[in-house]
Tab-separated table of C-alpha atoms and ligand atoms in Angstrom:
chain	number	residue	atom	x	y	z
F	103	MET	CA	7.154	20.309	-20.028
F	104	PRO	CA	7.324	17.176	-18.283
F	105	ASN	CA	4.514	16.751	-15.783
F	106	TYR	CA	6.160	15.459	-12.319
F	107	ILE	CA	3.951	13.764	-9.690
F	108	LYS	CA	4.307	12.832	-6.024
F	109	VAL	CA	2.712	9.637	-4.885
F	110	LEU	CA	1.666	7.843	-1.807
F	111	PHE	CA	1.872	4.341	-2.313
F	112	LEU	CA	-0.044	2.749	0.604
F	113	ASP	CA	-0.110	-1.018	1.907
F	114	ARG	CA	-3.840	-2.331	2.232
F	115	ASP	CA	-3.972	-4.738	5.274
F	116	GLY	CA	-3.169	-3.071	8.673
F	117	THR	CA	-2.395	0.539	7.037
F	118	ILE	CA	-5.651	1.165	5.316
F	119	ASN	CA	-8.101	-1.438	6.714
F	120	GLU	CA	-7.979	-3.364	9.732
F	121	ASP	CA	-5.978	-6.589	10.169
F	122	THR	CA	-8.267	-8.881	10.905
F	123	GLY	CA	-5.804	-11.786	11.939
F	124	SER	CA	-6.923	-13.858	8.968
F	125	TYR	CA	-6.830	-13.307	5.459
F	126	VAL	CA	-9.402	-10.334	4.428
F	127	ALA	CA	-11.327	-12.152	1.233
F	128	THR	CA	-14.614	-10.372	1.623
F	129	ARG	CA	-16.399	-6.965	1.857
F	130	GLU	CA	-17.712	-8.250	5.286
F	131	GLN	CA	-14.199	-8.560	6.626
F	132	PHE	CA	-13.047	-5.281	5.310
F	133	ARG	CA	-12.984	-2.451	7.890
F	134	LEU	CA	-11.328	0.877	7.367
F	135	ILE	CA	-9.028	1.932	10.007
F	136	GLU	CA	-10.377	4.783	11.995
F	137	ARG	CA	-9.466	8.234	10.132
F	138	ALA	CA	-8.166	6.465	7.179
F	139	GLY	CA	-10.578	7.787	4.634
F	140	GLU	CA	-9.692	11.270	6.117
F	141	ALA	CA	-6.404	10.979	5.769
F	142	ILE	CA	-6.508	9.915	2.006
F	143	ALA	CA	-8.475	12.295	1.341
F	144	LEU	CA	-6.248	15.029	2.479
F	145	ALA	CA	-3.540	13.732	1.014
F	146	ARG	CA	-5.071	13.681	-2.131
F	147	GLU	CA	-6.318	17.543	-1.693
F	148	ALA	CA	-2.556	18.362	-1.036
F	149	GLY	CA	-1.822	16.991	-4.522
F	150	PHE	CA	-0.733	13.224	-4.217
F	151	ARG	CA	-1.522	10.173	-5.911
F	152	ILE	CA	-2.707	7.527	-4.025
F	153	VAL	CA	-1.675	3.793	-5.112
F	154	VAL	CA	-2.578	0.770	-3.117
F	155	VAL	CA	0.611	-2.025	-3.159
F	156	THR	CA	-0.776	-4.915	-1.769
F	157	ASN	CA	0.897	-8.818	-1.246
F	158	GLN	CA	-2.040	-10.978	-1.568
F	159	ALA	CA	-0.213	-14.167	-1.524
F	160	GLY	CA	-3.885	-15.618	-0.687
F	161	ILE	CA	-4.451	-16.205	-4.493
F	162	ALA	CA	-1.427	-18.539	-4.474
F	163	ARG	CA	-2.177	-20.389	-1.438
F	164	GLY	CA	-5.791	-20.807	-2.865
F	165	ILE	CA	-7.757	-19.068	-0.018
F	166	ALA	CA	-8.773	-15.658	-2.230
F	167	THR	CA	-9.387	-15.392	-5.749
F	168	VAL	CA	-8.497	-12.887	-8.143
F	169	GLY	CA	-12.209	-11.788	-8.237
F	170	GLN	CA	-12.517	-11.530	-4.600
F	171	VAL	CA	-9.254	-9.333	-4.323
F	172	GLU	CA	-10.609	-6.951	-7.083
F	173	ASP	CA	-14.041	-6.895	-5.420
F	174	ILE	CA	-12.240	-5.544	-2.130
F	175	HIS	CA	-10.685	-3.045	-4.249
F	176	LEU	CA	-13.852	-2.041	-5.971
F	177	TYR	CA	-15.428	-2.147	-2.349
F	178	LEU	CA	-12.419	0.063	-0.988
F	179	SER	CA	-13.234	2.929	-3.777
F	180	GLU	CA	-16.721	2.755	-2.694
F	181	LEU	CA	-16.081	3.374	0.581
F	182	LEU	CA	-13.791	6.556	-0.285
F	183	THR	CA	-16.567	8.375	-2.051
F	184	LEU	CA	-17.921	8.693	1.325
F	185	TYR	CA	-14.823	10.513	2.124
F	186	LYS	CA	-15.559	12.539	-1.220
F	187	THR	CA	-11.822	11.205	-2.416
F	188	SER	CA	-10.486	8.250	-4.569
F	189	ILE	CA	-7.350	6.314	-5.273
F	190	ASP	CA	-5.755	6.043	-8.485
F	191	GLY	CA	-4.643	2.506	-8.626
F	192	CYS	CA	-4.196	-0.767	-6.819
F	193	TYR	CA	-1.511	-3.087	-7.599
F	194	TYR	CA	-1.534	-6.751	-6.000
F	195	CYS	CA	0.987	-9.537	-5.965
F	196	PRO	CA	-0.730	-12.775	-6.347
F	197	SER	CA	2.444	-15.097	-5.830
F	198	HIS	CA	4.274	-16.794	-2.977
F	199	PRO	CA	7.203	-18.512	-3.454
F	200	ASP	CA	6.179	-21.492	-1.205
F	201	PHE	CA	3.190	-21.947	-3.358
F	202	PRO	CA	4.286	-21.947	-7.015
F	203	HIS	CA	1.675	-21.417	-9.591
F	204	PRO	CA	2.235	-20.979	-13.429
F	205	ASP	CA	-0.484	-18.490	-13.545
F	206	ASP	CA	1.285	-15.982	-11.092
F	207	ASP	CA	5.094	-16.879	-11.124
F	208	ARG	CA	5.622	-14.315	-13.494
F	209	TYR	CA	4.822	-11.898	-10.547
F	210	ILE	CA	7.130	-13.151	-8.129
F	211	GLN	CA	9.472	-10.100	-8.588
F	212	CYS	CA	6.545	-8.288	-7.268
F	213	ARG	CA	6.303	-9.514	-4.006
F	214	LYS	CA	7.399	-6.936	-1.410
F	215	PRO	CA	9.768	-6.282	-0.463
F	216	GLU	CA	10.831	-6.159	-3.955
F	217	THR	CA	9.597	-3.225	-5.833
F	218	GLY	CA	7.977	-4.446	-8.918
F	219	MET	CA	4.926	-2.977	-7.883
F	220	VAL	CA	5.862	0.391	-7.479
F	221	ASP	CA	8.039	0.318	-10.382
F	222	ARG	CA	4.934	-1.327	-12.535
F	223	ALA	CA	2.757	1.922	-11.253
F	224	VAL	CA	5.744	4.635	-11.989
F	225	ALA	CA	5.744	3.038	-15.577
F	226	ASP	CA	1.880	3.013	-15.769
F	227	PHE	CA	2.197	6.681	-14.651
F	228	LEU	CA	4.776	7.390	-17.473
F	229	ALA	CA	2.567	5.796	-19.980
F	230	ASP	CA	-0.051	8.519	-19.079
F	231	GLY	CA	2.638	11.398	-19.349
F	232	PHE	CA	3.544	11.485	-15.700
F	233	ILE	CA	6.736	11.430	-14.346
F	234	VAL	CA	6.947	10.409	-10.535
F	235	ASP	CA	9.362	12.321	-8.228
F	236	ARG	CA	10.527	9.723	-6.119
F	237	SER	CA	12.235	12.134	-3.667
F	238	SER	CA	8.855	13.208	-3.107
F	239	SER	CA	6.834	10.310	-3.077
F	240	PHE	CA	6.246	7.785	0.301
F	241	PHE	CA	5.599	4.570	0.864
F	242	ILE	CA	3.557	3.839	3.922
F	243	GLY	CA	2.935	0.626	5.568
F	244	ASP	CA	2.881	-1.653	8.618
F	245	LYS	CA	5.485	-4.052	8.367
F	246	VAL	CA	9.137	-4.275	7.842
F	247	LEU	CA	8.746	-5.094	4.226
F	248	ASP	CA	6.750	-2.422	3.529
F	249	VAL	CA	9.597	0.004	4.672
F	250	GLU	CA	12.333	-2.201	2.745
F	251	CYS	CA	10.263	-1.728	-0.492
F	252	GLY	CA	9.998	1.666	-0.028
F	253	LEU	CA	13.679	2.099	0.741
F	254	ARG	CA	14.740	-0.168	-2.168
F	255	ALA	CA	12.265	2.264	-4.758
F	256	GLY	CA	13.987	5.126	-3.594
F	257	LEU	CA	10.991	6.654	-1.580
F	258	ARG	CA	10.572	8.288	1.618
F	259	THR	CA	8.864	5.808	3.903
F	260	VAL	CA	6.559	5.618	7.141
F	261	LEU	CA	5.791	2.725	9.528
F	262	VAL	CA	2.485	3.042	10.955
F	263	ARG	CA	1.908	1.129	14.577
F	264	THR	CA	-1.391	-0.181	13.619
F	265	GLY	CA	-1.606	-3.612	11.962
F	266	HIS	CA	1.424	-5.631	12.936
F	267	ASN	CA	3.464	-2.570	14.007
F	268	GLU	CA	6.821	-3.978	13.475
F	269	GLU	CA	8.652	-1.068	14.912
F	270	LYS	CA	10.932	-3.286	16.810
F	271	LEU	CA	11.725	-5.795	14.110
F	272	CYS	CA	12.466	-2.481	12.172
F	273	LEU	CA	15.186	-1.571	14.689
F	274	GLU	CA	16.511	-5.184	15.000
F	275	GLN	CA	16.759	-5.486	11.201
F	276	GLN	CA	18.061	-1.929	10.968
F	277	ILE	CA	15.513	-1.403	8.122
F	278	ILE	CA	14.699	2.172	9.577
F	279	PRO	CA	11.764	4.309	8.270
F	280	ASP	CA	12.247	7.877	8.059
F	281	PHE	CA	9.183	8.267	10.701
F	282	ILE	CA	7.112	6.499	12.623
F	283	ALA	CA	3.338	7.389	13.063
F	284	ASP	CA	0.479	5.639	15.032
F	285	ASP	CA	-1.913	5.393	12.310
F	286	LEU	CA	-2.329	6.311	8.655
F	287	TYR	CA	-3.829	9.710	9.661
F	288	GLN	CA	-0.818	10.510	11.830
F	289	ALA	CA	1.504	9.942	9.110
F	290	ILE	CA	-0.197	12.033	6.710
F	291	THR	CA	-1.335	15.037	8.741
F	292	GLY	CA	1.728	14.866	11.300
F	293	TYR	CA	4.675	14.206	8.791
F	294	ILE	CA	3.865	14.127	4.936
F	295	LEU	CA	1.837	17.171	4.973
F	296	SER	CA	3.214	18.818	7.905
O	302	LIG	MG1	0.182	-4.590	5.753
């Protein structure tokens, strides 16, 4: 019998942690948005797998290292233990079309709104024996490119008003999420789990 799972794909900056206006490269710059930890814990208790999907072109731009990005994700995991919860994976895209680099050009199809990171997570789950049911899975983010990525990947989508809050831009570009929430907590408690 195949094991079907449902997944919450979460953008990072502006969705889980506060968008500081500049690149988040250190633990000091990484602060959870209010109630984000509680929200992730609730989603996990309800049976969702949690996967972070984040563009980290700071690597291509030379303003962050792979080590720094991976340390932030370790730090996120540490913070989530305070809420007795965890995430299943973090996928980041290091590349940027304006900053080509032979080390990360192979990742270019991963940069949101491309769906490469979602597809890779789905493939990794499959390798572990789990089939992602995309129709009961969600993508949550604060930008148009998050909504577009989720739509392209066949997921249900939520835009949050934290971070960049591109609600107006979504309407202008007719890239319409299934739901718009004030923050991650409201997205999860007021829509996904309701
Ligand atoms: Mg964001």
